[in-house]
PDB file of C-alpha atoms and ligand atoms in Angstrom:
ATOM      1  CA  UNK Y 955      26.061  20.329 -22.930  1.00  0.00           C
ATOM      2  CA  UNK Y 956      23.815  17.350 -23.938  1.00  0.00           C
ATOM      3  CA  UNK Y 957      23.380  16.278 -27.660  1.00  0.00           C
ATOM      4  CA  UNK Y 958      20.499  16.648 -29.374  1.00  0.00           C
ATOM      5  CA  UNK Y 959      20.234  12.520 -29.247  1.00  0.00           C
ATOM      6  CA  UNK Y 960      20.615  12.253 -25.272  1.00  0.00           C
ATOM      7  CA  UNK Y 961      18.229  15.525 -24.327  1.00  0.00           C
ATOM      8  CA  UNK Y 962      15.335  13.661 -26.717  1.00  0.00           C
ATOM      9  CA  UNK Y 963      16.335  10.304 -24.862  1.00  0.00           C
ATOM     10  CA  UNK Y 964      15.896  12.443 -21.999  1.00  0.00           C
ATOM     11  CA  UNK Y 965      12.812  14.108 -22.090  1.00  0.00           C
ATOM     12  CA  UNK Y 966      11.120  10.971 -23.622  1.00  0.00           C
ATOM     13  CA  UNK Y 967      12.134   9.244 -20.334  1.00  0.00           C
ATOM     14  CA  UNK Y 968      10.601  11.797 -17.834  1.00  0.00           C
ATOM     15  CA  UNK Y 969       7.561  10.879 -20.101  1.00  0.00           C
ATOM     16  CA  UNK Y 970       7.890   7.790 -18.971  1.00  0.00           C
ATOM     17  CA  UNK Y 971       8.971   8.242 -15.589  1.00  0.00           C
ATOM     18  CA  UNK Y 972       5.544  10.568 -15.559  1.00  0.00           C
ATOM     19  CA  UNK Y 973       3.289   7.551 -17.255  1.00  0.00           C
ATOM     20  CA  UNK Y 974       4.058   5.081 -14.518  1.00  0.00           C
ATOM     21  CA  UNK Y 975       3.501   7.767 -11.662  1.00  0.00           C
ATOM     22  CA  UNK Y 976      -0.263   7.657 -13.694  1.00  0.00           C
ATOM     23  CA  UNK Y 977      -0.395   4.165 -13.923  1.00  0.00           C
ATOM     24  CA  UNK Y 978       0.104   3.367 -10.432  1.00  0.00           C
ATOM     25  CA  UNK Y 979      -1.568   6.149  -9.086  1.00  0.00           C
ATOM     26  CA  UNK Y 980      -4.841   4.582 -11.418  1.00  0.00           C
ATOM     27  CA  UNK Y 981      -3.684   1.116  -9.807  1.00  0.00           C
ATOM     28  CA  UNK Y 982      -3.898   3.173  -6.616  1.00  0.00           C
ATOM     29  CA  UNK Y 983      -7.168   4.791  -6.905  1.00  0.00           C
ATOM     30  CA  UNK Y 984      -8.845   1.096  -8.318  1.00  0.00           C
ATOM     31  CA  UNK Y 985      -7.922  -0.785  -5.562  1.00  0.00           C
ATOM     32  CA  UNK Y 986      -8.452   2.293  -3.140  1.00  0.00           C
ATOM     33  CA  UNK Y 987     -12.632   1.923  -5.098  1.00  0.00           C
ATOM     34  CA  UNK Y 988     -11.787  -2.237  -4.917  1.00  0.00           C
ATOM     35  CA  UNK Y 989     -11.671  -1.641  -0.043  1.00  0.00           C
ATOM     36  CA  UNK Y 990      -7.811  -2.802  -0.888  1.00  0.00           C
ATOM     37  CA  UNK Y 991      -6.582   0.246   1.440  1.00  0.00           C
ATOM     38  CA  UNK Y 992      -3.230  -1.288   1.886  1.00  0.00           C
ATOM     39  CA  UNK Y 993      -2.981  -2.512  -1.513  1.00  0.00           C
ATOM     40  CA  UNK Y 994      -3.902   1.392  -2.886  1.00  0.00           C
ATOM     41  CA  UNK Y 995      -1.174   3.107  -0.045  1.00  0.00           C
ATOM     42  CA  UNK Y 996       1.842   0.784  -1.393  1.00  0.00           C
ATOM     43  CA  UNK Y 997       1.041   1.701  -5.090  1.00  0.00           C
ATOM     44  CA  UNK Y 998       0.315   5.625  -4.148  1.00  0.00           C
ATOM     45  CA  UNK Y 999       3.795   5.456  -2.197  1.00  0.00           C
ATOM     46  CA  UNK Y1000       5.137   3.746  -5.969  1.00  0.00           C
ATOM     47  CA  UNK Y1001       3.506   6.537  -8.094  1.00  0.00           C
ATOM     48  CA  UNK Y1002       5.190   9.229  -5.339  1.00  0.00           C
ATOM     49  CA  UNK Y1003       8.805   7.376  -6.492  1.00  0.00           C
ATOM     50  CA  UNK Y1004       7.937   7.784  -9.754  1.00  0.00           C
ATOM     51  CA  UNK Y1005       7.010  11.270  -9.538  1.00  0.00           C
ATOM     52  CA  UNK Y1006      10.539  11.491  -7.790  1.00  0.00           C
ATOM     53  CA  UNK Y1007      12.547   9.910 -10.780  1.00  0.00           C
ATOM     54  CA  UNK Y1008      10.714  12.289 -13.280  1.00  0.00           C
ATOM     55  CA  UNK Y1009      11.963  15.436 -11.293  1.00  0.00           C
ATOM     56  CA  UNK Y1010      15.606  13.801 -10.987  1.00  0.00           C
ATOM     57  CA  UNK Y1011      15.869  14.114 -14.703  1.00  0.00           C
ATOM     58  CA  UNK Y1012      13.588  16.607 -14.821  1.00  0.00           C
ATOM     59  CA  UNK Y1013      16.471  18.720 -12.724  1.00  0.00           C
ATOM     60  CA  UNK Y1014      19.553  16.990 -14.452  1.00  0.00           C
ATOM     61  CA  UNK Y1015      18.407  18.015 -17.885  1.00  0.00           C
ATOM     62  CA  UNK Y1016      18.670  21.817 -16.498  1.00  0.00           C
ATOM     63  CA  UNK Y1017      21.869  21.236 -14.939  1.00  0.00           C
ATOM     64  CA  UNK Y1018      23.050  20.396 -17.841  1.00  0.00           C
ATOM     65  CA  UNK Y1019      21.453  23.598 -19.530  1.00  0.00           C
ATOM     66  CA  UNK Y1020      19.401  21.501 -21.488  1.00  0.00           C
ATOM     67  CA  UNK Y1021      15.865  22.221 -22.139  1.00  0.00           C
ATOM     68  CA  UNK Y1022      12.889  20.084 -20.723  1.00  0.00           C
ATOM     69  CA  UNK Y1023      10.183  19.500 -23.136  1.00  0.00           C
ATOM     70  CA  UNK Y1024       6.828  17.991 -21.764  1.00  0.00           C
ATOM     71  CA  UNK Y1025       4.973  15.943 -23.400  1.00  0.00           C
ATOM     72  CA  UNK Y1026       1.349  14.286 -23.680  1.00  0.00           C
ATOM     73  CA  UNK Y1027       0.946  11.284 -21.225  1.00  0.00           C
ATOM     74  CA  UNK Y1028      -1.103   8.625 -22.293  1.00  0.00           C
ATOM     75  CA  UNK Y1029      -4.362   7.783 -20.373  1.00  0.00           C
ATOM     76  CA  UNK Y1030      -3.633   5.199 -18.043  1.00  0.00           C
ATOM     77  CA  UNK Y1031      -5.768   1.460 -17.379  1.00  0.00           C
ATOM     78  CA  UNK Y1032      -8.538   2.208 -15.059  1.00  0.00           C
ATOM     79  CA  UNK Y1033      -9.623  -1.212 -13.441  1.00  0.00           C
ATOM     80  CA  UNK Y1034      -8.078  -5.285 -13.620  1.00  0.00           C
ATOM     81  CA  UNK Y1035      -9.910  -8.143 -13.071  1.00  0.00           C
ATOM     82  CA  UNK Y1036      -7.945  -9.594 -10.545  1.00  0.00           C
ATOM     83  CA  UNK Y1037      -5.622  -7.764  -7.922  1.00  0.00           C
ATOM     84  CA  UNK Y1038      -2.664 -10.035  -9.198  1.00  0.00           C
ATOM     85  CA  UNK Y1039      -3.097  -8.390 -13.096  1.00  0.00           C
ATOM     86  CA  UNK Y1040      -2.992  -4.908 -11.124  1.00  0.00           C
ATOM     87  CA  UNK Y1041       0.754  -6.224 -10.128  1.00  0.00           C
ATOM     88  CA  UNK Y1042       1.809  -7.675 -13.107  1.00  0.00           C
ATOM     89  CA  UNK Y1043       0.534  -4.770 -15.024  1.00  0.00           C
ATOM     90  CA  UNK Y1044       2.974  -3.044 -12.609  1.00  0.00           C
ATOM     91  CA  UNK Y1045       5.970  -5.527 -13.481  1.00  0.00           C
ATOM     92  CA  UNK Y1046       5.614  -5.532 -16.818  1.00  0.00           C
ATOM     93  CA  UNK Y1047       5.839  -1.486 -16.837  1.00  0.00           C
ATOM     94  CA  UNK Y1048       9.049  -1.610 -14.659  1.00  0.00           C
ATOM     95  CA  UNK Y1049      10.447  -4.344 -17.141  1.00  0.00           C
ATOM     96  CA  UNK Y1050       9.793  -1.234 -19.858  1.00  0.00           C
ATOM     97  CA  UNK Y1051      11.397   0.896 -18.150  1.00  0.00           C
ATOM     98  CA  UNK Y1052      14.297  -1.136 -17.323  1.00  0.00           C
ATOM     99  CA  UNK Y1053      14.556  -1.005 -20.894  1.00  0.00           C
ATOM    100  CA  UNK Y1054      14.310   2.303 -21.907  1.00  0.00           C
ATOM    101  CA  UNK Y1055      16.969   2.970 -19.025  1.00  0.00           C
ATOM    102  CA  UNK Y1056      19.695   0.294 -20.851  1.00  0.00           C
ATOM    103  CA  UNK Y1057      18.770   1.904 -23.742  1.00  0.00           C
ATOM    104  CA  UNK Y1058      19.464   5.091 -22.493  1.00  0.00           C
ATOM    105  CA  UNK Y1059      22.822   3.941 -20.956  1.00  0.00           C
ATOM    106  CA  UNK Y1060      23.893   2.394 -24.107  1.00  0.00           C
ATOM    107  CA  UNK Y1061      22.764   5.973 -25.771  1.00  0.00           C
ATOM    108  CA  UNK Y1062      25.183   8.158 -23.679  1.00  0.00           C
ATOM    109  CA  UNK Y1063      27.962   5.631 -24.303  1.00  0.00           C
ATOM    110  CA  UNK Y1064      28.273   5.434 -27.729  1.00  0.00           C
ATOM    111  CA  UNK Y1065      27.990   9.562 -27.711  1.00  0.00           C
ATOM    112  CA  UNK Y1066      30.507   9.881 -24.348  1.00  0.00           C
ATOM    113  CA  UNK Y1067      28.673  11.766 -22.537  1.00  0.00           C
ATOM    114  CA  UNK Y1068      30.453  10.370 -19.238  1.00  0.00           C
ATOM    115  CA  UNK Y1069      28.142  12.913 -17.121  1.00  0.00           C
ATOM    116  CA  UNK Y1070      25.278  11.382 -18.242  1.00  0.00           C
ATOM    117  CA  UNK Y1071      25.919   7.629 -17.878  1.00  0.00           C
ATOM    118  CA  UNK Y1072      27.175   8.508 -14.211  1.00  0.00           C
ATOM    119  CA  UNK Y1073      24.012  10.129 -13.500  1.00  0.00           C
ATOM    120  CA  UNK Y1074      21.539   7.099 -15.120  1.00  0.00           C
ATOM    121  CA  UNK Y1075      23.673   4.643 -12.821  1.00  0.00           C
ATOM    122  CA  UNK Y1076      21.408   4.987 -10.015  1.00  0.00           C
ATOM    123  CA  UNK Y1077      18.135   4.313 -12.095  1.00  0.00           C
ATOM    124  CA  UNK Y1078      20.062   0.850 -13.323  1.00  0.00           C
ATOM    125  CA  UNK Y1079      20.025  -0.194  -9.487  1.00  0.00           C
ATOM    126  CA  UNK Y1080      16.539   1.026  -8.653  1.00  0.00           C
ATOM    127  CA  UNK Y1081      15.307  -0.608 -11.584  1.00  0.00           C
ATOM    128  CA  UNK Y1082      16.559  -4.058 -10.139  1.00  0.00           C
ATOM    129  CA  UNK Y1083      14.804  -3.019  -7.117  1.00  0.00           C
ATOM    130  CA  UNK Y1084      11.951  -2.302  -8.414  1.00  0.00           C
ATOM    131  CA  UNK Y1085      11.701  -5.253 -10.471  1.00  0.00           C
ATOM    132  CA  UNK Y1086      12.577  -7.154  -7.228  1.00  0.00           C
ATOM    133  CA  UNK Y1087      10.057  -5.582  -4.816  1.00  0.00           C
ATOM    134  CA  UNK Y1088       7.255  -5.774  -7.500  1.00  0.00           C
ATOM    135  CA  UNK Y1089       8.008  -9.846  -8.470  1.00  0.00           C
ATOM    136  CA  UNK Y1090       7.715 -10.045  -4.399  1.00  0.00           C
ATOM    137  CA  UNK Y1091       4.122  -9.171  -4.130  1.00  0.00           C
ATOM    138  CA  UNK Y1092       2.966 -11.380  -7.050  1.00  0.00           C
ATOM    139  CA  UNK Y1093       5.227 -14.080  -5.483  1.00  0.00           C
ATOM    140  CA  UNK Y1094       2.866 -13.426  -2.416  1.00  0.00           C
ATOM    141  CA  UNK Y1095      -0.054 -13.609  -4.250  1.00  0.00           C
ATOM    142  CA  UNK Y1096       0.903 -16.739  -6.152  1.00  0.00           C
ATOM    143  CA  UNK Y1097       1.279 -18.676  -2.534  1.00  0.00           C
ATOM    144  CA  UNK Y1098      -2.392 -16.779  -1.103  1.00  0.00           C
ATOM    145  CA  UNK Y1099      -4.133 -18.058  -4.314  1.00  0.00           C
ATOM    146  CA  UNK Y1100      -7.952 -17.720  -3.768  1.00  0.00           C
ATOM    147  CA  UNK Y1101      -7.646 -17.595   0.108  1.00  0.00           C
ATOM    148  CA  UNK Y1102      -9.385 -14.623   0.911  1.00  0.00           C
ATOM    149  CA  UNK Y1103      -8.403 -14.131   4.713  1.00  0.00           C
ATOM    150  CA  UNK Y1104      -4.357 -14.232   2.948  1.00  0.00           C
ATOM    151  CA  UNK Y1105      -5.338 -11.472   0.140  1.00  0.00           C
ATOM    152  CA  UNK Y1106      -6.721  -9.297   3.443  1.00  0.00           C
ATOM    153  CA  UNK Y1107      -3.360 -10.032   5.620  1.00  0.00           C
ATOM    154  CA  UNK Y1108      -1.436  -8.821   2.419  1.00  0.00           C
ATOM    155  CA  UNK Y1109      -3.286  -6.014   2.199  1.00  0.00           C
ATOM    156  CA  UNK Y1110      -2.516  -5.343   5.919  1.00  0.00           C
ATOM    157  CA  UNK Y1111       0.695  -6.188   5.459  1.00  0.00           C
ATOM    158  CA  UNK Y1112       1.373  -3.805   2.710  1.00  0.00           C
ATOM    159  CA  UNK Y1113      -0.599  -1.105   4.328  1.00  0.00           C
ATOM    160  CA  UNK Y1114       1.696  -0.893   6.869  1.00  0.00           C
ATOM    161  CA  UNK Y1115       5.157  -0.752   4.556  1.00  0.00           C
ATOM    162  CA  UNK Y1116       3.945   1.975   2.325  1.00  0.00           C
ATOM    163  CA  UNK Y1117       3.187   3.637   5.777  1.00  0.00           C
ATOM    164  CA  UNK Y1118       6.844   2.739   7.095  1.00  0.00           C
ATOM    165  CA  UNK Y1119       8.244   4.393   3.885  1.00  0.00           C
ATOM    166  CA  UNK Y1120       6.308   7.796   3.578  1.00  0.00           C
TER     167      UNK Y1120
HETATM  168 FE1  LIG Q1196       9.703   2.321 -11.454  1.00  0.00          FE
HETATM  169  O1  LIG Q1196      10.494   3.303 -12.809  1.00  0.00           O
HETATM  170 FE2  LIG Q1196      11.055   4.910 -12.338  1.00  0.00          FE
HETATM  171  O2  LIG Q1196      12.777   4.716 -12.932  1.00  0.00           O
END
């Protein structure tokens, strides 16, 4: 059984898990409107993942007969200025989230529930992952700068390894 303390940790983190499958399906869409097509298939195959790691709690708080309790997910960003903000808009919501998973770690610690830290493990190494793959593409962008032909070859480029992973 889960704790009253971990099962509200819980369910507030699918809610979060569920806001960044908005946000970078928003990213998605704006660049998608922006003729990024590459840029908008790598973020729709992010918002897919995150869809993914609401459902694996999603299923884990049923497991352990807990009960999942939706709620309201704020309206996500609709447009950037630049397509380096739509990135680090995206890195600064996986540095959240990164958070909210320690936190949750730290949570199921301090009230043993061994089951629960097991299961949060893998979302520690996806978040340093994440974090990674994300600080890659503004790395990328950092080096293109204003060349246009570069932003176009990373859209390519990107197009083609959301394509690899779906
Ligand atoms: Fe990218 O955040 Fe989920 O866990």
């Amino acid at each position: 059984m889960l704790s009253e303390k971990v099962l509200a940790a819980l369910n507030a983190q699918i809610n979060m898990e569920l806001n960044a499958f908005y946000t970078y399906l928003s990213a998605s869409a704006f660049l998608e409107s922006a003729n990024f097509p590459g840029f908008a298939a790598w973020m729709h195959h992010h918002a897919e993942e995150e869809m993914e790691h609401a459902m694996k709690i999603y299923h884990f708080v049923h497991e352990r007969l807990g009960r999942v309790s939706l709620q309201a997910i704020p309206a996500p960003t609709q447009s950037w200025d630049t397509i380096k903000a739509v990135f680090e808009a995206a890195m600064h919501h996986e540095q959240k989230v990164t958070a909210s998973i320690n936190a949750l770690v730290d949570l199921a610690r301090s009230e043993k529930d061994h089951a629960t830290e097991v299961f949060l493990h893998w979302f520690v190494k996806e978040q340093v992952e994440e974090e990674m793959i994300v600080d890659q593409v503004i790395q990328k962008l950092n080096l293109i700068g204003d060349f246009r032909p570069g932003l176009f070859m990373l859209d390519h480029e990107l197009g083609e390894e959301a394509e690899g992973e779906s």
